[in-house]
Amino acid sequence: MSSESISNVPPSVKGVDRDKDMSSHPINVESKGVNFWYGDNQVLFDVSLQVPERSVTAFIGPSGCGKSTFLRCLNRMNDLIEGTRITGELQIEGQDINAKDVDVVLLRKHVGMVFQKSTPFPKSIFDNVAYGPRIAGQRNRAYLADLVESCLRQAALWDEVKDRLQDSAMALSGGQQQRLCIARTLATKPKIILMDEPASALDPASTSRIEDLIGELCNEYTIIIVTHNMQQASRVSHQTAFFFEGKLIELARTTQIFTNPKQKQTEDYITGRFG
Amino acid sequence: MRRRLLLSSSFRLICRVAVYSAILVLVTLLSVVLWLAMERLTLQFFQRGFSLIPDRAGIKAGIWGSFWLISLTAIFSLPVGIGAAVYLEEYASDTRLTRLIKVNLSNLAGVPSIVYGMLGLTVFVRMFGMFGRGIQLNLLSGWLVVPLPFGKSVIAGALTMSLLILPVVIITTQEALRAVPGTIRTASLALGATRWQTIWSQILPASLPGITTGAILAISRAIGETAPLIMVGAVTYCRICPGGIESVQTLLTDPQRVLAAPFDKYTAMPISIYGWITSGPPFMSVAAAGIVVLLFVLTCFNGIAVYIRQRARNKLKW
Amino acid sequence: MKPSVPAFLRKGRTRKGSDKPHEKAIGFLLLLCALVSVGTTISIILVLVNDGIFNFVGEKAFFQQVSLKQFLFDSKWLPDSPEPRFGIWPLVNGTFMVSGIACMIGVPLGLCSAVYLSEYAGPAERSVLKPVLELLAGVPTVVYGYFGLVFVTPYVLKPLFETLLGFEVDTFNVASGGIVVGIMVTPMVASMSEDVLRSVPRSLRDASYALGGTQFDVSMRVVVPAALSGILASVLLAFARAIGETMAVTIACGTFRRIGVNPFESMQTMTGFIVDASFGEDDAQGIVVKSAFAVALSLFLITLTINVISQMILRRYREVYE
């Protein structure tokens, strides 16, 4: 609590009702006391949080604070790096995802991820979106065609590409490629979508389209977005988590954290004293 | 200052002369060979096999022998080489074994080709003398007769050549795989693909032009190699086409001969050329004609490789 | 909302990807492919040792019949005569003469080409010159041998040295073999040196120009010295390649085994002897063939040593600049 005024919270994007009561929603993602090491270097300290179903949660914090690392724990992408170690409980829909009998491949279909730099495959637009279902064994052409169309519509890309589905995805613009990556992720029918700074490499027009997209998607999917853009975090999320030096400092409703943060470190970060 | 500038420009001239003289040598070589080969490059040259009379010498046996040799070499070396490269780039972690394999590869690339010939001689041709006078395996109810040891047959030569070009295939494939951005792998895995699915559906298709170019270059190296083949018994003065197959028609219609061909005696284009060179002055123009054919085949192969490389470069801009 | 039961609870733990049995099998198969290369090296060593030093199958290896002392210190190499002599020096002499001449030609040509390509040539010129150099490297060695025999000796060496200067030039001579092998290694030296020169950081060049240097100053006084160890490595590799060269020297250099320094005489190299010994020789157990293995073993050891040293130098060079 300080006497300094904090900037007014910008209006939210359409579809995100920041005042909506989430207490009736079951908890989708829950972490209890998660610690994480790269080799001997500990980067996450006792992180505990909860994410309700079909909400948008933003992770904010200065670079190197561990927010992206924690995000990657949620679909076990950190397993690909050698020498990593995790302790604590990390549950998705009530199941510990680090348990011995968890099939990581299926976990990743269930928890999708959109990366900072759009990475379309050097294939056609159609093949990009159909990739996920195809490697899961789906062969039915009609089904795939329908699925591709529905995902491209959800990603607000259908109208722009419907006539050229067989063209190479590399020919799309940056913003279109990122929406394609979102469509690609949607095709595996996930329940949770992780976004790691999805719009940071895009121009403002594409950025706002992505944010509008988040507003539409949150009615069906649980979304967790890492961003270094605080205005963006306040626009798109129901609740916000502030990370600093590997610890979760504060987790609160977005409207509250940006107007009346409880922790001094949070306030310092939001008012721009550091980071 | 003027003297320094003079030194600089004369140095530049020297370097220029060096580079262009290399080109001059190449042009001279090609012209000399063509000039000497002119009179011999007739249609009959391609239709005849070996003869003791220069006028009646031909390269047919050499072409067919090279065809069998190179086909079998490709069949053996490409899958193994690409598989090894995929393992080293995608599966291997940085253990002692991996480092040993990588160091070993660069050493193998520098071993003289004739040492590979000795390897082939003992391991494939003689099989360490294990079989005494030799036995014969009858497989596929008599359709396939495999002599053990392999003796001086096409398959021994092909196995030897495969080992020779294997390091080249592995190294060029590794480079092609490395050129695929890591983000493709990450994105594929994040969509729930297994490691092999990622390799098969994304990485191999994306690196295919590079792999193909490398494979073609390795094969063209194999086409021109002579020394190891001499060691494993390619016959210099040879009229035989392996399996007795002398036309494309026979190749397509007579499966028994096709199965017998790898175990037959053979010659190859560079071997025929060497035989002619050592046969004295009357055969010099015949040798030149053989060289022209060999260079033509090599140019075609390299041309295809360059074409693939150019098209890939235009299509795929990461 | 119906409570969803996550489907990701299945048998099969993994850290890097699905543990399905066929994934593991594929990984194992690929490992086998990689081990083929290790197997090749082991086989080479086994084969050379088997017939050279210590036989496994009941025949007698070379060094079980001939003493190492004779091999290293005798002055004549005559394994096929009724009174056989087994001194390796004539062959080593021939090999090093050829390789020496080859490097004297290939290294300056290759280095100057590399300097030209990396410091002076524009992109248009480079796009023409580099493929041509690659073409030179792609010509098979039999063709070079033929070229040496049919063109270099009668039309270059003889007019120059015999007619003009009065030396006697044999039909088969070391000089022509050395010259064509030199041409053969030029592209190798050029491309390796160019890579090495390219990895010298721009900042070094810029600093030299800023201090008022001409292009000669920059290339010869700054860039080349900075790249010196890398260039040395490429020279060593070229030397090793020249030593291992077979067909061109077999064709152009002849079969006389002698110790001497006259490049216009015929001299047989180690590789030339190996070809000579196996040509038509069907008695795999005879001493002549075994002596070929001994020569091959020596050749292998020499080239391996040079290659290893060269790679060590290259690695140290890369550490400095990358």
mmCIF file of N, CA and C in Angstrom, chain B residues 4 7-8 11-12 15-16 18-23 25-26 28-29 32 36 80 83-84 86-87 91 104 106-108 110-112 114-115 118-119 122-123 126 128 152 163 166 194 196 224 226 230-231 236 274 277 284 288 291 294 298, chain C residues 18 23 26 30-31 33-34 36-38 40-41 43-44 47 50 57 59 109 112-113 116 120 125 129 132 136 140 142-143 146-147 149-151 183 212 216-217 220 244 246-247 250-251 274-275 278-279 282 284 293 296 300 303 307 311:
data_model
loop_
_atom_site.group_PDB
_atom_site.id
_atom_site.type_symbol
_atom_site.label_atom_id
_atom_site.label_comp_id
_atom_site.label_asym_id
_atom_site.label_seq_id
_atom_site.Cartn_x
_atom_site.Cartn_y
_atom_site.Cartn_z
ATOM 1 N N ARG B 4 54.642 0.469 -51.351
ATOM 2 C CA ARG B 4 53.735 -0.435 -50.654
ATOM 3 C C ARG B 4 52.536 -0.758 -51.514
ATOM 4 N N LEU B 7 53.594 -3.188 -54.090
ATOM 5 C CA LEU B 7 53.688 -4.520 -53.501
ATOM 6 C C LEU B 7 52.299 -5.132 -53.371
ATOM 7 N N SER B 8 51.376 -4.304 -52.925
ATOM 8 C CA SER B 8 50.023 -4.812 -52.719
ATOM 9 C C SER B 8 49.408 -5.269 -54.027
ATOM 10 N N PHE B 11 51.099 -8.408 -55.378
ATOM 11 C CA PHE B 11 50.671 -9.582 -54.612
ATOM 12 C C PHE B 11 49.301 -10.048 -55.077
ATOM 13 N N ARG B 12 48.443 -9.072 -55.283
ATOM 14 C CA ARG B 12 47.112 -9.432 -55.753
ATOM 15 C C ARG B 12 47.200 -10.144 -57.093
ATOM 16 N N CYS B 15 48.266 -13.758 -56.632
ATOM 17 C CA CYS B 15 47.166 -14.613 -56.172
ATOM 18 C C CYS B 15 46.200 -14.902 -57.298
ATOM 19 N N ARG B 16 45.961 -13.863 -58.092
ATOM 20 C CA ARG B 16 45.038 -14.055 -59.202
ATOM 21 C C ARG B 16 45.571 -15.094 -60.165
ATOM 22 N N ALA B 18 47.533 -17.471 -59.489
ATOM 23 C CA ALA B 18 47.438 -18.802 -58.870
ATOM 24 C C ALA B 18 46.073 -19.416 -59.130
ATOM 25 N N VAL B 19 45.034 -18.640 -58.858
ATOM 26 C CA VAL B 19 43.691 -19.192 -59.014
ATOM 27 C C VAL B 19 43.415 -19.529 -60.474
ATOM 28 N N TYR B 20 43.755 -18.599 -61.331
ATOM 29 C CA TYR B 20 43.410 -18.828 -62.732
ATOM 30 C C TYR B 20 44.278 -19.898 -63.368
ATOM 31 N N SER B 21 45.474 -20.097 -62.836
ATOM 32 C CA SER B 21 46.268 -21.181 -63.406
ATOM 33 C C SER B 21 45.664 -22.522 -63.051
ATOM 34 N N ALA B 22 45.032 -22.610 -61.904
ATOM 35 C CA ALA B 22 44.338 -23.852 -61.575
ATOM 36 C C ALA B 22 43.260 -24.129 -62.616
ATOM 37 N N ILE B 23 42.545 -23.066 -62.987
ATOM 38 C CA ILE B 23 41.512 -23.223 -64.021
ATOM 39 C C ILE B 23 42.160 -23.627 -65.337
ATOM 40 N N VAL B 25 44.799 -25.305 -65.814
ATOM 41 C CA VAL B 25 45.147 -26.725 -65.765
ATOM 42 C C VAL B 25 43.927 -27.581 -66.066
ATOM 43 N N LEU B 26 42.824 -27.225 -65.455
ATOM 44 C CA LEU B 26 41.615 -28.018 -65.674
ATOM 45 C C LEU B 26 41.232 -28.016 -67.140
ATOM 46 N N THR B 28 43.159 -27.414 -69.702
ATOM 47 C CA THR B 28 44.148 -28.170 -70.476
ATOM 48 C C THR B 28 43.881 -29.662 -70.385
ATOM 49 N N LEU B 29 43.635 -30.098 -69.161
ATOM 50 C CA LEU B 29 43.400 -31.526 -68.953
ATOM 51 C C LEU B 29 42.225 -32.007 -69.793
ATOM 52 N N VAL B 32 43.078 -31.966 -73.566
ATOM 53 C CA VAL B 32 43.994 -33.033 -73.964
ATOM 54 C C VAL B 32 43.241 -34.353 -74.072
ATOM 55 N N LEU B 36 42.572 -36.543 -77.511
ATOM 56 C CA LEU B 36 43.070 -37.890 -77.714
ATOM 57 C C LEU B 36 41.944 -38.898 -77.887
ATOM 58 N N VAL B 80 22.792 -47.064 -43.947
ATOM 59 C CA VAL B 80 23.636 -47.131 -42.752
ATOM 60 C C VAL B 80 24.187 -45.741 -42.425
ATOM 61 N N GLY B 83 21.383 -43.450 -41.198
ATOM 62 C CA GLY B 83 20.988 -43.898 -39.868
ATOM 63 C C GLY B 83 22.002 -43.495 -38.811
ATOM 64 N N ALA B 84 23.286 -43.670 -39.138
ATOM 65 C CA ALA B 84 24.318 -43.293 -38.175
ATOM 66 C C ALA B 84 24.272 -41.805 -37.898
ATOM 67 N N VAL B 86 21.691 -39.775 -38.174
ATOM 68 C CA VAL B 86 20.499 -39.482 -37.372
ATOM 69 C C VAL B 86 20.765 -39.831 -35.917
ATOM 70 N N TYR B 87 21.402 -40.973 -35.700
ATOM 71 C CA TYR B 87 21.698 -41.338 -34.316
ATOM 72 C C TYR B 87 22.583 -40.283 -33.661
ATOM 73 N N TYR B 91 19.871 -38.654 -31.310
ATOM 74 C CA TYR B 91 19.712 -39.542 -30.172
ATOM 75 C C TYR B 91 20.860 -39.466 -29.183
ATOM 76 N N ASN B 104 36.501 -40.929 -34.315
ATOM 77 C CA ASN B 104 36.793 -42.032 -35.215
ATOM 78 C C ASN B 104 36.400 -41.696 -36.644
ATOM 79 N N SER B 106 36.282 -38.744 -38.178
ATOM 80 C CA SER B 106 37.191 -37.850 -38.895
ATOM 81 C C SER B 106 38.502 -38.541 -39.217
ATOM 82 N N ASN B 107 38.903 -39.508 -38.382
ATOM 83 C CA ASN B 107 40.117 -40.246 -38.733
ATOM 84 C C ASN B 107 39.893 -41.139 -39.933
ATOM 85 N N LEU B 108 38.727 -41.791 -39.957
ATOM 86 C CA LEU B 108 38.423 -42.682 -41.068
ATOM 87 C C LEU B 108 38.417 -41.930 -42.391
ATOM 88 N N GLY B 110 40.297 -39.752 -43.338
ATOM 89 C CA GLY B 110 41.637 -39.477 -43.834
ATOM 90 C C GLY B 110 42.450 -40.718 -44.168
ATOM 91 N N VAL B 111 41.859 -41.903 -44.014
ATOM 92 C CA VAL B 111 42.608 -43.130 -44.309
ATOM 93 C C VAL B 111 42.730 -43.291 -45.816
ATOM 94 N N PRO B 112 43.925 -43.607 -46.337
ATOM 95 C CA PRO B 112 44.084 -43.745 -47.788
ATOM 96 C C PRO B 112 43.169 -44.828 -48.335
ATOM 97 N N ILE B 114 43.565 -47.057 -50.430
ATOM 98 C CA ILE B 114 44.115 -48.369 -50.672
ATOM 99 C C ILE B 114 44.074 -49.228 -49.408
ATOM 100 N N VAL B 115 44.100 -48.582 -48.262
ATOM 101 C CA VAL B 115 43.983 -49.352 -47.012
ATOM 102 C C VAL B 115 42.597 -49.977 -46.931
ATOM 103 N N MET B 118 42.734 -53.113 -48.726
ATOM 104 C CA MET B 118 43.277 -54.244 -47.985
ATOM 105 C C MET B 118 42.243 -54.798 -47.022
ATOM 106 N N LEU B 119 41.465 -53.880 -46.459
ATOM 107 C CA LEU B 119 40.390 -54.312 -45.568
ATOM 108 C C LEU B 119 39.417 -55.197 -46.328
ATOM 109 N N THR B 122 40.863 -58.745 -47.172
ATOM 110 C CA THR B 122 40.900 -59.747 -46.118
ATOM 111 C C THR B 122 39.514 -60.088 -45.583
ATOM 112 N N VAL B 123 38.662 -59.093 -45.432
ATOM 113 C CA VAL B 123 37.389 -59.343 -44.761
ATOM 114 C C VAL B 123 36.325 -59.882 -45.710
ATOM 115 N N ARG B 126 38.524 -62.689 -48.845
ATOM 116 C CA ARG B 126 39.080 -63.919 -48.295
ATOM 117 C C ARG B 126 38.409 -64.363 -47.006
ATOM 118 N N PHE B 128 39.316 -63.786 -44.086
ATOM 119 C CA PHE B 128 40.365 -64.272 -43.196
ATOM 120 C C PHE B 128 40.756 -65.724 -43.469
ATOM 121 N N LYS B 152 36.331 -62.626 -55.517
ATOM 122 C CA LYS B 152 36.514 -61.386 -56.262
ATOM 123 C C LYS B 152 35.237 -61.016 -56.996
ATOM 124 N N LEU B 163 32.163 -49.000 -47.225
ATOM 125 C CA LEU B 163 32.910 -48.586 -46.044
ATOM 126 C C LEU B 163 33.749 -47.354 -46.347
ATOM 127 N N LEU B 166 31.394 -44.322 -46.458
ATOM 128 C CA LEU B 166 30.507 -44.165 -45.292
ATOM 129 C C LEU B 166 30.800 -42.907 -44.481
ATOM 130 N N THR B 194 6.398 -38.196 -30.802
ATOM 131 C CA THR B 194 7.551 -38.877 -30.208
ATOM 132 C C THR B 194 8.809 -38.455 -30.958
ATOM 133 N N TRP B 196 10.962 -40.244 -32.667
ATOM 134 C CA TRP B 196 11.089 -40.791 -34.012
ATOM 135 C C TRP B 196 10.082 -40.162 -34.957
ATOM 136 N N GLY B 224 34.624 -42.926 -59.179
ATOM 137 C CA GLY B 224 35.960 -42.696 -59.704
ATOM 138 C C GLY B 224 37.075 -43.445 -58.998
ATOM 139 N N THR B 226 39.632 -46.215 -57.805
ATOM 140 C CA THR B 226 40.235 -47.357 -58.486
ATOM 141 C C THR B 226 41.005 -48.271 -57.543
ATOM 142 N N ILE B 230 41.171 -52.539 -57.261
ATOM 143 C CA ILE B 230 42.261 -53.406 -57.707
ATOM 144 C C ILE B 230 42.566 -54.429 -56.624
ATOM 145 N N MET B 231 42.569 -53.961 -55.382
ATOM 146 C CA MET B 231 42.894 -54.868 -54.295
ATOM 147 C C MET B 231 41.857 -55.964 -54.137
ATOM 148 N N THR B 236 40.955 -56.449 -64.565
ATOM 149 C CA THR B 236 41.275 -55.377 -65.494
ATOM 150 C C THR B 236 40.939 -55.740 -66.925
ATOM 151 N N TYR B 274 42.407 -47.925 -66.357
ATOM 152 C CA TYR B 274 43.743 -48.245 -65.861
ATOM 153 C C TYR B 274 44.362 -49.370 -66.680
ATOM 154 N N ILE B 277 45.632 -47.957 -69.864
ATOM 155 C CA ILE B 277 46.825 -47.129 -69.704
ATOM 156 C C ILE B 277 48.058 -48.006 -69.576
ATOM 157 N N MET B 284 46.412 -45.763 -75.722
ATOM 158 C CA MET B 284 46.279 -44.476 -75.058
ATOM 159 C C MET B 284 45.014 -43.745 -75.466
ATOM 160 N N ALA B 288 41.779 -42.657 -73.265
ATOM 161 C CA ALA B 288 41.196 -41.314 -73.265
ATOM 162 C C ALA B 288 39.692 -41.367 -73.469
ATOM 163 N N ILE B 291 38.086 -42.318 -70.356
ATOM 164 C CA ILE B 291 38.078 -41.194 -69.421
ATOM 165 C C ILE B 291 36.940 -40.237 -69.743
ATOM 166 N N LEU B 294 33.794 -41.637 -68.407
ATOM 167 C CA LEU B 294 33.777 -41.532 -66.942
ATOM 168 C C LEU B 294 33.476 -40.102 -66.510
ATOM 169 N N LEU B 298 30.305 -38.585 -64.311
ATOM 170 C CA LEU B 298 30.510 -37.807 -63.103
ATOM 171 C C LEU B 298 29.864 -36.437 -63.206
ATOM 172 N N SER C 18 7.916 -40.963 -26.063
ATOM 173 C CA SER C 18 7.198 -42.165 -25.679
ATOM 174 C C SER C 18 8.126 -43.367 -25.587
ATOM 175 N N GLU C 23 9.890 -47.534 -30.484
ATOM 176 C CA GLU C 23 10.789 -46.376 -30.424
ATOM 177 C C GLU C 23 12.169 -46.811 -29.961
ATOM 178 N N ILE C 26 14.030 -48.684 -32.681
ATOM 179 C CA ILE C 26 14.580 -47.806 -33.715
ATOM 180 C C ILE C 26 15.870 -47.164 -33.227
ATOM 181 N N LEU C 30 19.599 -47.562 -34.956
ATOM 182 C CA LEU C 30 20.414 -46.436 -35.395
ATOM 183 C C LEU C 30 21.778 -46.453 -34.717
ATOM 184 N N LEU C 31 21.794 -46.889 -33.458
ATOM 185 C CA LEU C 31 23.085 -47.003 -32.780
ATOM 186 C C LEU C 31 23.979 -47.992 -33.503
ATOM 187 N N CYS C 33 24.000 -48.647 -36.611
ATOM 188 C CA CYS C 33 24.540 -47.984 -37.796
ATOM 189 C C CYS C 33 25.757 -47.155 -37.428
ATOM 190 N N ALA C 34 25.641 -46.434 -36.315
ATOM 191 C CA ALA C 34 26.770 -45.583 -35.934
ATOM 192 C C ALA C 34 27.974 -46.422 -35.555
ATOM 193 N N VAL C 36 28.911 -49.105 -36.938
ATOM 194 C CA VAL C 36 29.583 -49.667 -38.114
ATOM 195 C C VAL C 36 30.897 -48.948 -38.351
ATOM 196 N N SER C 37 30.882 -47.630 -38.129
ATOM 197 C CA SER C 37 32.113 -46.881 -38.385
ATOM 198 C C SER C 37 33.202 -47.297 -37.403
ATOM 199 N N VAL C 38 32.810 -47.532 -36.160
ATOM 200 C CA VAL C 38 33.801 -48.010 -35.195
ATOM 201 C C VAL C 38 34.297 -49.380 -35.612
ATOM 202 N N THR C 40 34.532 -50.493 -38.544
ATOM 203 C CA THR C 40 35.446 -50.369 -39.675
ATOM 204 C C THR C 40 36.865 -50.136 -39.188
ATOM 205 N N THR C 41 37.017 -49.212 -38.261
ATOM 206 C CA THR C 41 38.367 -48.940 -37.767
ATOM 207 C C THR C 41 38.982 -50.171 -37.129
ATOM 208 N N SER C 43 38.279 -53.217 -37.746
ATOM 209 C CA SER C 43 38.612 -54.186 -38.786
ATOM 210 C C SER C 43 39.891 -53.820 -39.504
ATOM 211 N N ILE C 44 40.059 -52.532 -39.786
ATOM 212 C CA ILE C 44 41.284 -52.128 -40.478
ATOM 213 C C ILE C 44 42.496 -52.525 -39.641
ATOM 214 N N VAL C 47 42.957 -56.318 -39.620
ATOM 215 C CA VAL C 47 43.448 -56.840 -40.891
ATOM 216 C C VAL C 47 44.934 -56.554 -41.050
ATOM 217 N N ASN C 50 46.868 -58.597 -38.603
ATOM 218 C CA ASN C 50 46.791 -60.019 -38.915
ATOM 219 C C ASN C 50 47.824 -60.438 -39.946
ATOM 220 N N VAL C 57 45.193 -66.666 -37.885
ATOM 221 C CA VAL C 57 44.531 -67.799 -38.517
ATOM 222 C C VAL C 57 45.473 -68.950 -38.809
ATOM 223 N N GLU C 59 48.420 -68.588 -40.549
ATOM 224 C CA GLU C 59 49.453 -68.277 -41.536
ATOM 225 C C GLU C 59 50.532 -67.497 -40.812
ATOM 226 N N LEU C 109 49.913 -22.698 -54.403
ATOM 227 C CA LEU C 109 48.753 -22.477 -55.265
ATOM 228 C C LEU C 109 47.471 -22.398 -54.444
ATOM 229 N N CYS C 112 47.451 -19.196 -52.068
ATOM 230 C CA CYS C 112 47.198 -17.960 -52.809
ATOM 231 C C CYS C 112 45.761 -17.926 -53.300
ATOM 232 N N SER C 113 45.262 -19.061 -53.762
ATOM 233 C CA SER C 113 43.864 -19.073 -54.186
ATOM 234 C C SER C 113 42.949 -18.740 -53.016
ATOM 235 N N TYR C 116 43.172 -15.105 -52.280
ATOM 236 C CA TYR C 116 42.454 -14.348 -53.306
ATOM 237 C C TYR C 116 40.955 -14.442 -53.100
ATOM 238 N N TYR C 120 40.223 -10.853 -51.848
ATOM 239 C CA TYR C 120 40.184 -9.979 -53.016
ATOM 240 C C TYR C 120 38.975 -10.187 -53.911
ATOM 241 N N GLU C 125 32.935 -13.210 -58.925
ATOM 242 C CA GLU C 125 34.112 -14.003 -59.244
ATOM 243 C C GLU C 125 34.150 -15.268 -58.398
ATOM 244 N N LEU C 129 34.732 -19.134 -59.450
ATOM 245 C CA LEU C 129 35.995 -19.795 -59.122
ATOM 246 C C LEU C 129 35.819 -20.974 -58.184
ATOM 247 N N VAL C 132 34.763 -24.153 -59.886
ATOM 248 C CA VAL C 132 35.836 -24.689 -60.720
ATOM 249 C C VAL C 132 36.851 -25.427 -59.863
ATOM 250 N N LEU C 136 38.044 -29.436 -59.960
ATOM 251 C CA LEU C 136 39.397 -29.988 -59.922
ATOM 252 C C LEU C 136 39.491 -31.114 -58.916
ATOM 253 N N PRO C 140 38.781 -37.883 -61.103
ATOM 254 C CA PRO C 140 39.330 -39.111 -60.516
ATOM 255 C C PRO C 140 40.836 -39.197 -60.687
ATOM 256 N N VAL C 142 42.815 -41.628 -61.563
ATOM 257 C CA VAL C 142 43.343 -42.259 -62.779
ATOM 258 C C VAL C 142 43.517 -41.234 -63.881
ATOM 259 N N VAL C 143 42.577 -40.305 -63.945
ATOM 260 C CA VAL C 143 42.658 -39.282 -64.984
ATOM 261 C C VAL C 143 43.890 -38.417 -64.773
ATOM 262 N N TYR C 146 46.910 -40.350 -65.894
ATOM 263 C CA TYR C 146 46.961 -40.339 -67.350
ATOM 264 C C TYR C 146 47.515 -39.013 -67.845
ATOM 265 N N PHE C 147 46.987 -37.933 -67.263
ATOM 266 C CA PHE C 147 47.421 -36.584 -67.643
ATOM 267 C C PHE C 147 48.907 -36.426 -67.415
ATOM 268 N N LEU C 149 51.205 -38.770 -67.332
ATOM 269 C CA LEU C 149 51.978 -39.608 -68.234
ATOM 270 C C LEU C 149 51.961 -39.079 -69.655
ATOM 271 N N VAL C 150 50.782 -38.647 -70.079
ATOM 272 C CA VAL C 150 50.584 -38.348 -71.483
ATOM 273 C C VAL C 150 50.882 -36.898 -71.832
ATOM 274 N N PHE C 151 50.781 -36.007 -70.849
ATOM 275 C CA PHE C 151 50.946 -34.601 -71.157
ATOM 276 C C PHE C 151 52.094 -33.969 -70.396
ATOM 277 N N ILE C 183 48.403 -30.674 -58.033
ATOM 278 C CA ILE C 183 47.175 -30.078 -58.552
ATOM 279 C C ILE C 183 45.967 -30.664 -57.844
ATOM 280 N N GLY C 212 45.737 2.327 -41.568
ATOM 281 C CA GLY C 212 46.349 2.762 -42.816
ATOM 282 C C GLY C 212 47.022 1.641 -43.586
ATOM 283 N N PHE C 216 47.443 -5.708 -49.046
ATOM 284 C CA PHE C 216 48.534 -6.655 -48.816
ATOM 285 C C PHE C 216 48.875 -6.704 -47.338
ATOM 286 N N ASP C 217 48.965 -5.508 -46.721
ATOM 287 C CA ASP C 217 49.274 -5.466 -45.293
ATOM 288 C C ASP C 217 48.254 -6.261 -44.504
ATOM 289 N N MET C 220 48.478 -10.246 -45.652
ATOM 290 C CA MET C 220 49.678 -11.005 -45.348
ATOM 291 C C MET C 220 50.238 -10.714 -43.966
ATOM 292 N N GLY C 244 48.903 -40.710 -49.287
ATOM 293 C CA GLY C 244 48.005 -41.834 -49.514
ATOM 294 C C GLY C 244 47.570 -41.996 -50.943
ATOM 295 N N THR C 246 47.259 -42.981 -54.650
ATOM 296 C CA THR C 246 47.686 -44.235 -55.257
ATOM 297 C C THR C 246 47.767 -44.219 -56.773
ATOM 298 N N MET C 247 46.652 -44.013 -57.430
ATOM 299 C CA MET C 247 46.606 -44.293 -58.863
ATOM 300 C C MET C 247 47.475 -43.356 -59.670
ATOM 301 N N THR C 250 51.002 -44.376 -59.280
ATOM 302 C CA THR C 250 51.276 -45.675 -59.879
ATOM 303 C C THR C 250 51.462 -45.553 -61.378
ATOM 304 N N ILE C 251 50.635 -44.728 -61.993
ATOM 305 C CA ILE C 251 50.689 -44.577 -63.437
ATOM 306 C C ILE C 251 51.884 -43.741 -63.855
ATOM 307 N N ILE C 274 52.056 -51.403 -53.288
ATOM 308 C CA ILE C 274 50.919 -52.224 -52.858
ATOM 309 C C ILE C 274 50.088 -52.648 -54.070
ATOM 310 N N VAL C 275 49.883 -51.716 -54.977
ATOM 311 C CA VAL C 275 49.141 -52.061 -56.193
ATOM 312 C C VAL C 275 49.918 -53.102 -57.000
ATOM 313 N N SER C 278 49.715 -56.632 -55.555
ATOM 314 C CA SER C 278 48.463 -57.389 -55.588
ATOM 315 C C SER C 278 47.962 -57.622 -56.985
ATOM 316 N N PHE C 279 48.617 -57.021 -57.941
ATOM 317 C CA PHE C 279 48.130 -57.153 -59.289
ATOM 318 C C PHE C 279 48.393 -58.544 -59.813
ATOM 319 N N ASP C 282 47.935 -64.131 -56.967
ATOM 320 C CA ASP C 282 46.854 -64.893 -56.371
ATOM 321 C C ASP C 282 47.252 -65.631 -55.113
ATOM 322 N N ALA C 284 47.761 -65.569 -51.800
ATOM 323 C CA ALA C 284 47.552 -64.642 -50.701
ATOM 324 C C ALA C 284 48.484 -64.913 -49.537
ATOM 325 N N PHE C 293 51.128 -55.884 -47.059
ATOM 326 C CA PHE C 293 50.402 -55.531 -45.833
ATOM 327 C C PHE C 293 51.285 -54.750 -44.877
ATOM 328 N N ALA C 296 51.355 -51.362 -46.114
ATOM 329 C CA ALA C 296 50.070 -50.706 -45.856
ATOM 330 C C ALA C 296 49.970 -50.301 -44.397
ATOM 331 N N PHE C 300 49.357 -46.592 -43.114
ATOM 332 C CA PHE C 300 48.233 -46.265 -42.241
ATOM 333 C C PHE C 300 48.710 -45.503 -41.014
ATOM 334 N N THR C 303 49.838 -41.846 -42.016
ATOM 335 C CA THR C 303 48.734 -40.919 -42.307
ATOM 336 C C THR C 303 47.897 -40.665 -41.069
ATOM 337 N N ASN C 307 47.201 -36.991 -39.534
ATOM 338 C CA ASN C 307 45.823 -36.530 -39.398
ATOM 339 C C ASN C 307 45.503 -36.133 -37.974
ATOM 340 N N GLN C 311 44.417 -32.450 -36.705
ATOM 341 C CA GLN C 311 43.150 -32.154 -36.032
ATOM 342 C C GLN C 311 43.361 -31.491 -34.692
#
